[in-house]
Short mmCIF file of C-alpha atoms in Angstrom, two decimals:
data_model
loop_
_atom_site.label_atom_id
_atom_site.label_comp_id
_atom_site.label_asym_id
_atom_site.label_seq_id
_atom_site.Cartn_x
_atom_site.Cartn_y
_atom_site.Cartn_z
CA MET A 18 106.24 2.00 127.89
CA SER A 19 108.48 2.69 131.73
CA MET A 20 112.11 1.46 132.26
CA LYS A 21 111.21 -0.85 134.39
CA LYS A 22 109.50 -3.59 131.63
CA VAL A 23 111.04 -2.90 129.12
CA THR A 24 114.98 -4.22 131.47
CA LEU A 25 112.83 -6.75 132.63
CA ALA A 26 112.04 -7.68 128.80
CA SER A 27 115.37 -8.14 128.31
CA LEU A 28 115.97 -10.36 131.43
CA ILE A 29 113.38 -12.77 130.65
CA LEU A 30 115.17 -12.39 126.54
CA LEU A 31 118.67 -13.52 127.54
CA SER A 32 117.26 -16.01 130.23
CA LEU A 33 115.93 -17.71 127.48
CA THR A 34 118.45 -17.09 124.96
CA ALA A 35 120.63 -19.50 127.92
CA CYS A 36 118.68 -22.37 127.81
CA SER A 37 118.67 -23.56 124.88
CA SER A 38 122.11 -23.11 124.31
CA GLY A 39 123.09 -24.22 127.70
CA GLY A 40 123.49 -28.61 129.23
CA GLY A 41 120.98 -30.55 129.34
CA SER A 42 120.27 -33.61 131.13
CA SER A 43 122.51 -37.16 131.33
CA ASN A 44 120.87 -38.44 128.35
CA GLY A 45 122.34 -37.94 124.23
CA THR A 46 118.55 -36.59 124.52
CA MET A 47 116.69 -34.75 126.73
CA ASN A 48 113.41 -34.23 126.55
CA THR A 49 112.11 -30.49 127.02
CA SER A 50 108.64 -29.21 128.19
CA GLU A 51 107.89 -26.49 125.60
CA PRO A 52 109.02 -28.10 121.29
CA LYS A 53 111.74 -26.48 119.98
CA ALA A 54 108.95 -24.12 117.20
CA THR A 55 107.30 -22.72 120.57
CA GLN A 56 109.82 -21.46 122.44
CA SER A 57 110.73 -19.84 118.60
CA GLU A 58 107.47 -17.43 118.74
CA GLN A 59 108.00 -16.53 121.90
CA VAL A 60 111.89 -15.77 121.01
CA LYS A 61 110.12 -13.25 118.09
CA SER A 62 107.37 -12.14 120.62
CA LEU A 63 109.30 -11.14 122.70
CA SER A 64 111.55 -8.96 120.13
CA ALA A 65 108.97 -7.49 119.08
CA GLU A 66 107.43 -6.80 121.97
CA LEU A 67 111.86 -5.12 122.27
CA GLU A 68 111.08 -2.89 119.21
CA LYS A 69 108.25 -1.72 120.31
CA ALA A 70 109.68 -0.85 124.56
CA LYS A 71 112.33 0.72 122.03
CA VAL A 72 109.99 3.10 119.31
CA ASP A 73 107.99 4.48 122.98
CA LEU A 74 111.33 4.91 125.20
CA GLU A 75 111.86 7.32 122.11
CA GLN A 76 108.75 9.11 122.12
CA LYS A 77 109.56 9.47 126.35
CA ASN A 78 112.77 10.93 125.96
CA LYS A 79 111.53 13.08 122.85
CA GLU A 80 108.80 14.54 125.10
CA LEU A 81 111.01 14.57 127.56
CA GLU A 82 113.37 16.54 126.50
CA LYS A 83 110.05 19.29 125.41
CA VAL A 84 108.69 19.65 128.36
CA GLN A 85 111.98 20.27 129.57
CA GLN A 86 112.40 22.84 127.34
CA GLU A 87 109.35 24.35 128.06
CA GLN A 88 110.43 23.88 131.44
CA GLN A 89 113.17 26.06 130.84
CA GLN A 90 111.83 28.72 129.08
CA ASN A 91 109.09 29.28 131.28
CA LEU A 92 111.68 28.87 134.31
CA THR A 93 113.80 32.16 131.76
CA LYS A 94 110.83 33.90 131.91
CA LEU A 95 109.90 33.70 135.65
CA ASN A 96 113.16 35.42 135.45
CA ASN A 97 112.95 38.17 134.03
CA GLU A 98 109.47 39.20 135.04
CA LEU A 99 111.50 38.87 138.83
CA ILE A 100 113.88 41.05 137.28
CA ALA A 101 111.27 43.57 136.00
CA ALA A 102 109.40 43.27 139.57
CA LYS A 103 112.57 43.76 141.56
CA ASN A 104 113.31 47.16 139.39
CA ALA A 105 109.97 48.04 139.88
CA ALA A 106 110.43 48.21 143.18
CA ASN A 107 112.96 49.68 143.26
CA LYS A 108 111.29 52.65 141.82
CA ALA A 109 108.72 53.02 143.30
CA ASN A 110 111.15 52.89 146.61
CA SER A 111 112.93 55.68 145.11
CA ASP A 112 109.58 57.61 144.04
CA LEU A 113 108.70 57.77 147.72
CA ALA A 114 111.70 58.42 149.03
CA GLU A 115 111.06 62.16 146.86
CA ALA A 116 107.45 62.06 147.45
CA LYS A 117 108.59 62.05 151.52
CA GLN A 118 111.36 64.71 150.60
CA ALA A 119 108.74 66.55 148.29
CA LEU A 120 106.22 66.40 151.42
CA ALA A 121 108.32 67.17 153.63
CA LYS A 122 109.64 71.13 151.53
CA THR A 123 105.29 71.46 151.04
CA LYS A 124 105.38 71.80 154.46
CA ALA A 125 108.24 73.60 155.38
CA ASP A 126 107.28 75.80 151.93
CA SER A 127 103.37 76.33 153.31
CA LYS A 128 103.74 77.35 157.18
CA ALA A 129 106.66 79.92 154.88
CA THR A 130 103.29 81.52 152.57
CA ALA A 131 101.17 81.85 156.03
CA SER A 132 103.12 83.55 157.18
CA GLU A 133 103.78 86.11 153.66
CA LEU A 134 100.36 86.11 152.90
CA ALA A 135 99.85 87.63 155.82
CA THR A 136 102.19 89.40 155.90
CA ALA A 137 101.46 90.45 152.21
CA LYS A 138 97.72 91.30 153.27
CA ALA A 139 98.55 93.37 155.49
CA ASN A 140 100.55 95.35 153.92
CA LEU A 141 97.66 95.59 150.62
CA ALA A 142 96.25 96.79 153.79
CA ASN A 143 98.65 99.68 154.49
CA ALA A 144 98.50 100.48 150.39
CA GLN A 145 95.01 100.39 149.49
CA GLN A 146 93.81 102.93 152.74
CA ALA A 147 97.32 105.18 151.32
CA GLN A 148 95.92 105.28 148.17
CA GLN A 149 92.07 105.60 149.87
CA ASP A 150 93.49 109.07 151.88
CA ALA A 151 95.63 110.07 148.04
CA GLU A 152 91.68 109.77 145.93
CA GLN A 153 89.91 111.80 148.45
CA ALA A 154 92.88 114.31 149.11
CA LEU A 155 93.43 114.20 144.80
CA ALA A 156 89.34 114.71 144.87
CA LYS A 157 89.41 117.61 147.30
CA THR A 158 92.29 119.91 145.64
CA GLU A 159 90.44 118.89 142.47
CA ALA A 160 87.02 120.52 143.52
CA ASP A 161 89.26 123.33 144.51
CA SER A 162 90.97 123.93 141.98
CA LYS A 163 88.10 123.84 139.16
CA ALA A 164 85.59 126.25 141.97
CA THR A 165 88.88 128.65 141.38
CA ALA A 166 89.04 127.94 137.76
CA SER A 167 85.17 128.13 137.41
CA GLU A 168 85.82 131.74 138.84
CA LEU A 169 88.11 132.65 136.78
CA ALA A 170 86.57 131.43 133.72
CA THR A 171 82.83 133.43 134.48
CA ALA A 172 85.59 136.76 135.47
CA LYS A 173 87.41 136.29 132.04
CA VAL A 174 83.83 135.48 129.85
CA ASN A 175 81.89 138.92 131.03
CA LEU A 176 85.52 140.90 131.06
CA ALA A 177 85.25 139.84 127.05
CA ASN A 178 81.83 140.28 126.53
CA ALA A 179 81.99 143.84 128.41
CA GLN A 180 84.04 144.74 125.36
CA GLN A 181 82.56 142.78 123.01
CA ALA A 182 78.66 145.30 124.06
CA GLN A 183 81.47 147.59 124.27
CA GLN A 184 82.57 147.77 120.61
CA ASP A 185 78.88 145.96 118.98
CA ALA A 186 78.28 149.40 120.35
CA GLU A 187 81.36 151.36 118.73
CA ARG A 188 80.83 149.85 115.15
CA ALA A 189 76.66 150.00 115.88
CA LEU A 190 77.52 153.76 115.63
CA ALA A 191 80.14 154.67 112.87
CA LYS A 192 77.45 152.06 110.36
CA THR A 193 74.71 154.05 111.79
CA GLU A 194 76.80 157.31 110.50
CA ALA A 195 77.26 155.66 108.00
CA ASP A 196 74.38 154.87 106.59
CA SER A 197 73.29 158.01 107.16
CA LYS A 198 75.10 160.02 104.32
CA ALA A 199 75.33 156.50 101.89
CA THR A 200 72.52 155.82 101.90
CA ALA A 201 71.22 159.19 99.57
CA SER A 202 74.50 158.31 97.50
CA GLU A 203 72.53 155.38 97.28
CA LEU A 204 69.21 155.85 96.41
CA ALA A 205 70.30 158.29 93.48
CA THR A 206 73.00 155.07 92.32
CA ALA A 207 69.57 152.76 92.49
CA LYS A 208 67.21 155.77 90.88
CA ALA A 209 70.51 155.85 87.69
CA ASN A 210 70.71 151.36 87.73
CA LEU A 211 66.71 150.72 86.73
CA ALA A 212 66.41 153.52 84.62
CA ASN A 213 69.76 151.75 82.03
CA ALA A 214 67.62 148.92 82.79
CA GLN A 215 64.40 150.22 82.13
CA GLN A 216 66.53 150.87 78.57
CA ALA A 217 68.34 148.43 78.14
CA GLN A 218 65.17 146.04 78.47
CA GLN A 219 63.02 148.51 75.34
CA GLU A 220 66.42 147.99 74.02
CA ALA A 221 66.35 144.71 73.21
CA GLU A 222 62.51 144.25 72.92
CA GLN A 223 62.77 146.33 70.42
CA ALA A 224 65.45 144.30 68.15
CA LEU A 225 63.69 141.26 69.43
CA ALA A 226 61.06 142.51 67.53
CA GLY A 227 63.44 143.05 64.55
CA LYS A 228 64.78 140.14 64.45
CA THR A 229 61.37 138.58 64.76
CA GLN A 230 60.03 140.90 62.30
CA VAL A 231 62.20 139.58 59.61
CA ILE A 232 61.81 135.69 60.33
CA ASN A 233 58.43 136.12 59.58
CA GLU A 234 59.10 138.05 56.00
CA ILE A 235 61.63 135.10 55.28
CA ASN A 236 58.96 132.90 56.06
CA LYS A 237 56.87 134.81 53.63
CA GLN A 238 59.40 134.77 51.29
CA ALA A 239 60.55 131.06 52.17
CA LYS A 240 56.68 130.36 51.40
CA LEU A 241 55.80 132.30 48.19
CA ALA A 242 58.84 130.97 46.96
CA LEU A 243 58.63 127.57 47.37
CA GLU A 244 54.56 127.75 46.02
CA HIS A 245 56.13 129.96 42.96
CA SER A 246 58.03 127.02 41.82
CA GLY A 247 56.28 124.52 42.35
CA MET A 248 57.58 122.54 45.79
CA ARG A 249 56.91 122.34 49.18
CA GLY A 250 60.27 123.13 50.39
CA PHE A 251 63.93 121.94 50.34
CA SER A 252 66.61 120.46 53.27
CA ILE A 253 70.04 122.24 53.42
CA PRO A 254 71.61 119.47 52.16
CA ASN A 255 69.59 117.22 50.64
CA VAL A 256 70.14 113.38 52.32
CA TYR A 257 67.85 112.18 49.86
CA ALA A 258 69.63 113.33 46.54
CA ASP A 259 71.86 110.88 44.51
CA GLY A 260 75.22 110.56 45.34
CA PHE A 261 74.93 111.83 49.25
CA PHE A 262 74.51 108.35 50.45
CA ASP A 263 77.94 106.17 48.76
CA THR A 264 79.13 109.48 50.75
CA LEU A 265 77.57 108.00 54.21
CA GLN A 266 80.11 105.83 56.12
CA ILE A 267 78.96 102.53 57.35
CA GLY A 268 77.14 103.38 61.37
CA LEU A 269 75.09 105.29 62.91
CA ASN A 270 76.08 108.97 61.21
CA THR A 271 74.88 112.29 61.97
CA ILE A 272 73.79 115.02 59.42
CA PRO A 273 73.01 118.74 60.67
CA VAL A 274 69.60 120.11 57.93
CA LEU A 275 68.10 123.17 57.93
CA THR A 276 64.93 123.02 55.92
CA VAL A 277 62.81 125.56 54.52
CA THR A 278 59.16 124.59 54.03
CA ALA A 279 55.50 126.26 52.57
CA ASP A 280 53.42 125.49 56.10
CA GLU A 281 53.03 128.68 58.01
CA SER A 282 53.35 127.02 61.48
CA ASP A 283 56.48 124.84 60.60
CA GLY A 284 58.91 127.67 59.13
CA ILE A 285 62.33 126.95 57.96
CA ILE A 286 63.05 124.11 61.12
CA SER A 287 66.59 123.26 62.71
CA SER A 288 66.98 118.70 62.54
CA ASN A 289 68.95 115.97 62.86
CA HIS A 290 69.46 113.45 60.89
CA TYR A 291 70.47 110.43 62.01
CA ILE A 292 71.28 107.86 59.38
CA TYR A 293 72.73 104.07 59.46
CA LYS A 294 73.84 103.18 57.00
CA GLN A 295 74.52 99.53 56.45
CA ASN A 296 75.69 97.25 53.61
CA TYR A 297 72.21 95.93 52.16
CA SER A 298 69.53 98.19 54.15
CA HIS A 299 69.93 101.76 55.44
CA ILE A 300 67.40 103.68 58.68
CA TYR A 301 66.70 107.67 57.96
CA SER A 302 65.05 109.09 61.47
CA ARG A 303 65.79 113.27 62.72
CA ASN A 304 65.15 115.34 65.48
CA ASN A 305 64.00 118.46 65.66
CA VAL A 306 64.56 120.51 67.83
CA ALA A 307 64.28 124.23 66.31
CA PHE A 308 60.98 126.35 64.12
CA SER A 309 61.27 129.22 62.94
CA PRO A 310 57.88 131.40 64.01
CA SER A 311 58.18 129.42 67.82
CA ASP A 312 60.37 131.92 70.45
CA GLU A 313 59.47 128.88 72.41
CA PRO A 314 63.10 126.14 73.51
CA TRP A 315 62.32 122.79 71.89
CA ALA A 316 63.10 119.89 73.06
CA GLY A 317 62.97 118.12 69.91
CA SER A 318 61.47 114.60 69.17
CA PHE A 319 62.52 111.69 67.49
CA ARG A 320 61.31 109.73 64.20
CA ILE A 321 61.90 106.79 62.05
CA ASP A 322 60.78 108.34 58.74
CA ARG A 323 62.19 105.59 56.22
CA ILE A 324 63.74 102.09 56.45
CA ASP A 325 65.04 101.26 52.57
CA GLY A 326 67.50 98.96 51.22
CA GLN A 327 67.74 95.22 49.28
CA ARG A 328 65.20 93.07 51.00
CA THR A 329 65.82 89.40 51.31
CA GLU A 330 64.41 87.35 49.19
CA THR A 331 63.97 84.13 49.73
CA LEU A 332 65.10 83.35 53.06
CA PRO A 333 68.33 80.98 54.60
CA ALA A 334 65.68 77.33 54.63
CA THR A 335 67.69 75.88 58.30
CA GLY A 336 69.88 76.48 60.64
CA ASN A 337 70.30 79.13 63.46
CA ALA A 338 72.59 82.75 63.24
CA THR A 339 72.35 85.75 65.89
CA TYR A 340 72.57 89.16 64.46
CA THR A 341 74.45 91.86 66.41
CA GLY A 342 74.97 95.18 66.10
CA LYS A 343 72.98 99.02 67.31
CA ALA A 344 69.89 100.96 68.90
CA PHE A 345 69.74 103.92 68.55
CA ASN A 346 68.06 106.62 69.96
CA THR A 347 69.67 109.99 67.86
CA ASP A 348 73.04 109.93 69.10
CA ILE A 349 72.51 107.46 72.10
CA THR A 350 73.28 103.76 71.33
CA GLY A 351 73.04 100.86 72.63
CA ASP A 352 74.44 97.43 72.03
CA LEU A 353 71.85 95.40 69.69
CA ASN A 354 71.25 90.82 70.02
CA TYR A 355 68.31 89.46 68.25
CA THR A 356 68.69 84.66 67.10
CA VAL A 357 67.33 83.52 64.16
CA ASN A 358 66.21 79.84 64.33
CA PHE A 359 64.89 79.57 60.90
CA THR A 360 64.78 76.16 60.34
CA ASP A 361 61.45 77.44 63.30
CA LYS A 362 60.87 80.71 62.11
CA MET A 363 61.40 82.21 65.18
CA GLY A 364 63.55 85.37 66.23
CA SER A 365 64.05 86.26 68.96
CA GLY A 366 66.53 89.17 70.98
CA SER A 367 67.38 92.15 73.97
CA ILE A 368 68.80 96.00 73.51
CA ARG A 369 71.42 96.48 76.02
CA GLY A 370 73.80 99.53 77.40
CA LEU A 371 70.81 102.12 76.05
CA ALA A 372 71.56 104.55 78.31
CA ASP A 373 70.55 104.15 82.18
CA LEU A 374 67.95 102.63 80.57
CA ALA A 375 67.41 98.07 81.42
CA GLU A 376 67.21 96.03 79.25
CA ILE A 377 64.23 96.22 76.52
CA GLN A 378 63.41 92.90 76.12
CA LEU A 379 62.19 91.43 72.00
CA GLN A 380 59.81 88.81 72.80
CA LYS A 381 59.68 85.54 70.37
CA GLY A 382 58.57 86.25 66.56
CA SER A 383 57.69 84.91 63.80
CA ILE A 384 58.64 84.58 60.61
CA LEU A 385 56.44 86.19 58.32
CA SER A 386 57.36 86.99 54.65
CA ASN A 387 59.93 88.54 54.70
CA SER A 388 59.69 90.03 58.25
CA ILE A 389 59.14 89.98 62.44
CA GLN A 390 56.23 91.83 64.44
CA ALA A 391 55.84 90.82 68.05
CA ASP A 392 55.90 92.42 71.87
CA ALA A 393 58.77 94.31 72.91
CA ALA A 394 58.76 94.91 77.56
CA MET A 395 61.36 96.08 80.00
CA GLN A 396 61.32 94.73 84.14
CA ASP A 397 59.77 97.64 85.32
CA GLY A 398 56.52 96.82 82.87
CA THR A 399 56.79 99.07 80.18
CA LYS A 400 55.88 97.51 76.99
CA GLY A 401 56.19 97.70 73.13
CA LYS A 402 56.54 96.87 70.02
CA TYR A 403 59.20 95.88 67.57
CA SER A 404 59.95 95.14 63.60
CA LEU A 405 62.31 93.99 62.41
CA GLU A 406 63.04 93.20 58.33
CA PHE A 407 65.62 90.97 56.41
CA PHE A 408 68.60 92.07 53.72
CA GLY A 409 70.60 91.30 51.45
CA PRO A 410 71.07 87.92 49.27
CA ASN A 411 71.37 85.41 51.95
CA ALA A 412 69.36 87.50 54.92
CA GLU A 413 72.82 89.59 55.75
CA GLU A 414 71.24 91.82 58.03
CA ILE A 415 68.16 93.28 60.26
CA ALA A 416 66.87 97.45 59.45
CA GLY A 417 63.77 97.50 61.75
CA LYS A 418 62.53 99.48 64.94
CA ALA A 419 61.36 99.80 68.22
CA TYR A 420 58.66 102.23 70.23
CA MET A 421 57.82 101.50 74.11
CA TYR A 422 54.80 103.50 75.34
CA LYS A 423 56.81 105.14 77.67
CA GLN A 424 59.78 108.63 77.64
CA PHE A 425 63.01 108.36 79.18
CA SER A 426 65.15 110.91 80.51
CA SER A 427 68.06 110.24 78.57
CA THR A 428 66.32 109.52 75.39
CA VAL A 429 64.37 111.87 73.33
CA LYS A 430 60.37 110.96 73.14
CA THR A 431 59.05 110.64 69.17
CA ASN A 432 56.86 113.06 67.32
CA GLY A 433 52.70 112.84 67.69
CA THR A 434 52.48 111.82 64.33
CA THR A 435 54.69 107.91 65.38
CA ALA A 436 52.76 108.20 68.75
CA ASN A 437 48.89 107.48 66.41
CA GLU A 438 50.77 104.50 64.57
CA TYR A 439 51.27 103.25 67.52
CA ASN A 440 47.79 104.34 69.39
CA ASP A 441 50.81 105.90 72.33
CA PRO A 442 48.11 108.99 73.72
CA GLU A 443 51.38 109.71 75.24
CA ARG A 444 54.35 109.90 72.71
CA GLY A 445 56.71 107.63 73.34
CA THR A 446 60.15 106.85 72.83
CA ILE A 447 61.73 104.96 70.03
CA PHE A 448 65.45 103.07 68.17
CA GLY A 449 66.46 102.21 65.31
CA LEU A 450 67.28 98.86 65.06
CA ALA A 451 70.76 98.02 62.93
CA ALA A 452 72.86 94.70 62.88
CA GLU A 453 75.41 92.29 60.49
CA ARG A 454 74.32 87.99 61.01
CA GLY A 455 77.32 86.01 62.21
CA GLU A 456 77.92 82.14 61.30
CA ILE A 457 74.78 79.80 60.33
CA SER A 458 74.95 77.17 62.80
CA ASN A 459 72.80 73.65 62.31
CA LYS A 460 73.94 72.01 65.45
#
């Protein structure tokens, strides 16, 4: 409701109030045009409209204040933007002025640069020409110098050659004269040396024949002595004698042995015996290195003679165990690692670090009774076989041998008897195997 309507309603209300309370007619009881009740209702109605108008007025006043606040805020914002615009305009004017100054300076510098550039180009051209002239002069000087030096060097070489030729001729003459005098003396000396050498050879042959005769006589007497005693031979020391084994240490033992036999083809044999001793097992092996009837060098022949010890009667029924020890050929050793599955009755392993040999795989084999027999192989295709047995009350040790169908440069080949056992027309290589068990695991 507008301010005009509120004022009009207030005037009507005041007028009605005055009429109801003011004077009347000359009569003591004047009849009005409307009853008093009707006037009262009109007053109430007008009062209600007046109250409503007041409420509307307050609301409009609040809205007016809000509008005024928003207008004030907008005005403040516009003022700030105007200030910012003025600042930007001022900066733009300042930048424009600086740009104009820079442009003027650039134009001035450009003119100066063009002049300097022309001068620099002229100086460069002059310098290049001077350099070219200098290079030409230098080249001519160097050419003249080289020609002179070459002529001088040639002259020096010719002189040196002439001097050397003269010296060579003088030396040749002197040598010819000396050789002529020395030839007779050298010939006499050579004849004397030849006679001495022939005499020494004859004496050596006689000594060898005498020693061979002595050796043959010793072999003959040894054969007769053995035949009379009923023996085929004896060894010093006797590695199989009672008590000898007890003197050995755990591990690989090397014992030089001299053997006298009744066999004319063997005679006296020089050999090395290799005995690998463990707590419950031992491997006897040997390498024959010389025979008295032979006058030729002998490369040797290694063989495993026998494997003895306390063999295991009852193997563990379950679990896995790893055996670690050595593989050996004469005194050449490598690391043996062998794993046994007692539950599945299977075993396999490897030999590593044996001289310069590649790894030897001991392939999987089955436990039959107290032993395992299976194939062996190398990465280059070399094949072989191995066998081993269990020793000790609870399979504490393994002992056996491995045969490879190949000769190696770093090991000793085997003998003919061993090769025949493996149906090998060529003599291969045999290794002794010995190892001790670790803990049995049931995992």
